[in-house]
Amino acid sequence: MTISTKEAFKLLGVNSIKELKREILSDYVNAIRGRYISDLTYSEMKRGNAAFAISADGKELPQVVVSRFMKDGDYFTGYYRDSVVALVKGVATVEDFFYNHYNYPYEGKDPHSAGRQMVGHYATRMLDDDRQWISQSNALNYISNVSPTSGHMPRALGLAWASIYYHAMKEKMPLNATKFSNGDEITFATIGDASCAEGLFLESANVIAAHQLP
């Protein structure tokens, strides 16, 4: 199958060759940056400066590619190796990675959990400083990573099922329900090889396929 340059630009979300080159370079920089972060965190652990290290070694490029398909309103629920997704989508800065790595116990330094969670757990906020819901329908919703293998799959199932529910009931929902769904969101879930043998994964995949959840 062949497509025109205009169609290719639309598919890639760019308007010119110059913009395409800039986006390719940005992807390359993010992949390399992710690898350097991995190397440094393991090095710091071996020196005794950190208790634990986990990284996206070898998964940088797939994570960059997956990130390209995420749109505002989508939900992402993964596991502890998704640092490059967090980097590409602006969920975590390089500084955030290392504050998280050292379990820095201050919200301003580790905005994801203020040192309360395991290394590699990132998340976007759903409540503002006044404890009011932040609109989830026009931003990427990075749901906090999970440590137990496959433990996040039932949650991915629930998020995708909620999208179906909101879409089917949108005319009966209160007006503020649009904060939680734009009717077109997708739930992304990443998983490792070992997790694919877990019952939680198999059962969730079965329901997702049976109900054609997004």
XYZ file of C-alpha atoms in Angstrom:
214
model
C 0.000 0.000 0.000
C 1.299 3.460 -0.857
C 0.159 6.751 0.650
C 0.764 10.342 -0.377
C 3.119 12.672 1.445
C 0.109 14.644 2.684
C -1.475 11.487 4.102
C 1.813 10.494 5.744
C 2.140 13.927 7.363
C -1.416 13.664 8.709
C -0.723 10.198 10.093
C 2.434 11.438 11.818
C 0.861 14.696 13.014
C 3.299 16.993 11.170
C 2.963 19.614 8.427
C 6.373 19.642 6.744
C 9.615 17.750 6.223
C 11.343 20.194 8.561
C 8.828 19.478 11.313
C 9.143 15.733 10.671
C 12.930 15.909 11.081
C 12.498 17.821 14.331
C 10.087 15.195 15.669
C 12.408 12.328 14.682
C 15.317 14.033 16.437
C 13.148 14.585 19.524
C 12.255 10.888 19.611
C 15.899 9.914 19.278
C 16.934 12.265 22.090
C 14.222 10.872 24.388
C 15.289 7.273 23.697
C 18.955 8.081 24.386
C 18.047 10.119 27.456
C 16.048 7.177 28.774
C 19.041 4.870 28.359
C 21.374 7.299 30.153
C 18.900 7.585 33.022
C 18.841 3.776 33.262
C 22.625 3.541 33.306
C 22.971 6.229 35.967
C 20.299 4.805 38.268
C 21.918 1.353 38.222
C 25.315 2.917 38.778
C 24.010 4.856 41.783
C 22.480 1.698 43.242
C 25.770 -0.192 42.912
C 27.567 2.641 44.695
C 25.130 2.342 47.585
C 23.560 5.748 46.981
C 20.132 4.262 46.255
C 18.365 1.204 47.602
C 16.889 -0.058 44.363
C 16.899 0.546 40.613
C 14.537 -0.381 37.814
C 14.571 0.941 34.277
C 13.387 0.742 30.694
C 16.563 -0.910 29.367
C 15.893 -2.200 25.852
C 12.345 -0.824 25.826
C 13.130 2.794 25.030
C 12.150 2.788 21.354
C 8.858 0.860 21.758
C 7.887 3.271 24.527
C 8.637 6.276 22.332
C 6.480 4.758 19.581
C 3.578 3.934 21.937
C 3.724 7.484 23.302
C 3.189 8.806 19.782
C -0.274 7.254 19.684
C -1.461 8.644 23.018
C -3.858 11.582 22.838
C -5.401 13.912 25.381
C -8.088 12.114 27.344
C -6.397 8.721 27.064
C -5.460 6.665 30.105
C -2.134 4.953 30.612
C -1.615 2.262 33.220
C 1.641 0.356 33.189
C 4.305 -1.080 35.389
C 7.660 -0.002 36.753
C 9.587 -0.052 33.448
C 7.635 2.735 31.755
C 9.998 5.589 32.541
C 10.427 6.635 28.898
C 6.658 6.990 28.434
C 6.654 9.304 31.469
C 9.576 11.244 29.972
C 8.113 11.593 26.461
C 4.664 12.640 27.698
C 6.048 15.178 30.146
C 4.789 13.299 33.190
C 8.286 13.271 34.709
C 11.362 15.400 34.119
C 14.902 14.055 34.351
C 15.133 15.654 37.802
C 11.920 13.894 38.844
C 13.445 10.541 37.911
C 16.315 11.019 40.311
C 14.259 12.489 43.147
C 12.084 9.403 42.768
C 15.160 7.188 42.579
C 16.451 8.529 45.899
C 12.950 8.417 47.461
C 13.091 12.127 48.193
C 10.344 12.697 50.811
C 9.059 16.067 49.549
C 6.149 16.577 47.176
C 7.871 19.471 45.437
C 10.826 17.214 44.586
C 8.996 13.947 43.917
C 5.542 15.119 42.750
C 4.408 11.553 42.048
C 4.419 10.212 45.601
C 6.781 12.356 47.712
C 9.020 9.345 48.279
C 6.176 7.071 49.396
C 6.194 4.647 46.475
C 8.678 2.259 44.966
C 11.175 3.538 42.396
C 9.727 3.873 38.890
C 6.172 4.725 39.947
C 4.903 7.870 38.242
C 1.460 9.435 38.041
C -0.462 12.525 36.989
C -2.694 14.292 39.476
C -6.480 13.961 39.366
C -7.248 16.510 42.096
C -6.103 20.128 42.279
C -4.852 21.882 45.406
C -8.469 22.530 46.463
C -9.310 18.807 46.197
C -11.450 19.400 43.108
C -11.405 17.087 40.099
C -9.007 18.095 37.336
C -10.463 17.553 33.867
C -9.278 14.179 32.621
C -10.884 14.485 29.201
C -8.319 16.926 27.802
C -5.065 15.624 29.290
C -3.093 12.386 29.370
C -3.987 10.447 32.506
C -0.946 8.511 33.684
C -2.266 6.197 36.396
C 0.330 5.261 39.018
C 2.417 2.234 38.084
C 1.953 -1.066 39.922
C 4.680 -3.307 41.377
C 3.095 -6.802 41.490
C 3.394 -8.363 38.044
C 0.129 -8.106 36.114
C -1.539 -6.312 39.029
C -2.533 -3.352 36.860
C -4.420 -5.363 34.243
C -7.777 -5.452 36.101
C -7.436 -1.685 36.528
C -6.819 -1.267 32.797
C -9.940 -3.338 32.210
C -11.941 -1.095 34.552
C -10.705 2.111 32.934
C -11.576 0.864 29.447
C -14.978 -0.378 30.612
C -15.678 3.004 32.209
C -15.095 4.622 28.812
C -17.739 2.366 27.265
C -20.124 3.215 30.116
C -19.601 6.969 29.794
C -20.044 6.798 26.032
C -23.281 4.803 26.293
C -24.721 6.970 29.066
C -23.413 10.382 28.027
C -26.884 11.877 27.455
C -27.937 10.881 30.995
C -24.716 11.929 32.723
C -24.456 15.194 34.699
C -22.586 17.969 32.932
C -19.438 17.595 35.038
C -19.129 13.986 33.837
C -17.392 15.359 30.743
C -14.394 15.923 33.009
C -13.834 12.174 33.040
C -14.457 11.178 29.429
C -14.431 12.778 26.007
C -16.101 9.713 24.457
C -13.082 8.832 22.356
C -10.362 7.867 24.827
C -8.256 4.705 24.802
C -6.698 2.912 27.747
C -3.070 1.894 27.181
C -1.551 -0.869 29.299
C 2.010 -2.160 29.078
C 3.129 -5.492 30.459
C 6.245 -7.669 30.689
C 6.756 -11.233 29.472
C 6.483 -12.836 32.916
C 3.162 -11.109 33.573
C 1.608 -12.751 30.518
C 1.477 -16.052 32.448
C -0.498 -14.521 35.318
C -4.201 -15.181 35.743
C -4.908 -11.463 36.177
C -3.564 -10.815 32.684
C -5.339 -13.730 31.030
C -8.684 -13.011 32.679
C -8.482 -9.287 31.897
C -7.483 -9.933 28.278
C -10.418 -12.324 27.927
C -12.952 -9.736 29.125
C -11.350 -6.949 27.073
C -11.578 -9.057 23.918
C -15.090 -10.339 24.645
C -16.479 -6.836 25.164
C -14.247 -5.108 22.568
C -13.089 -2.523 25.100
C -10.943 0.410 23.914
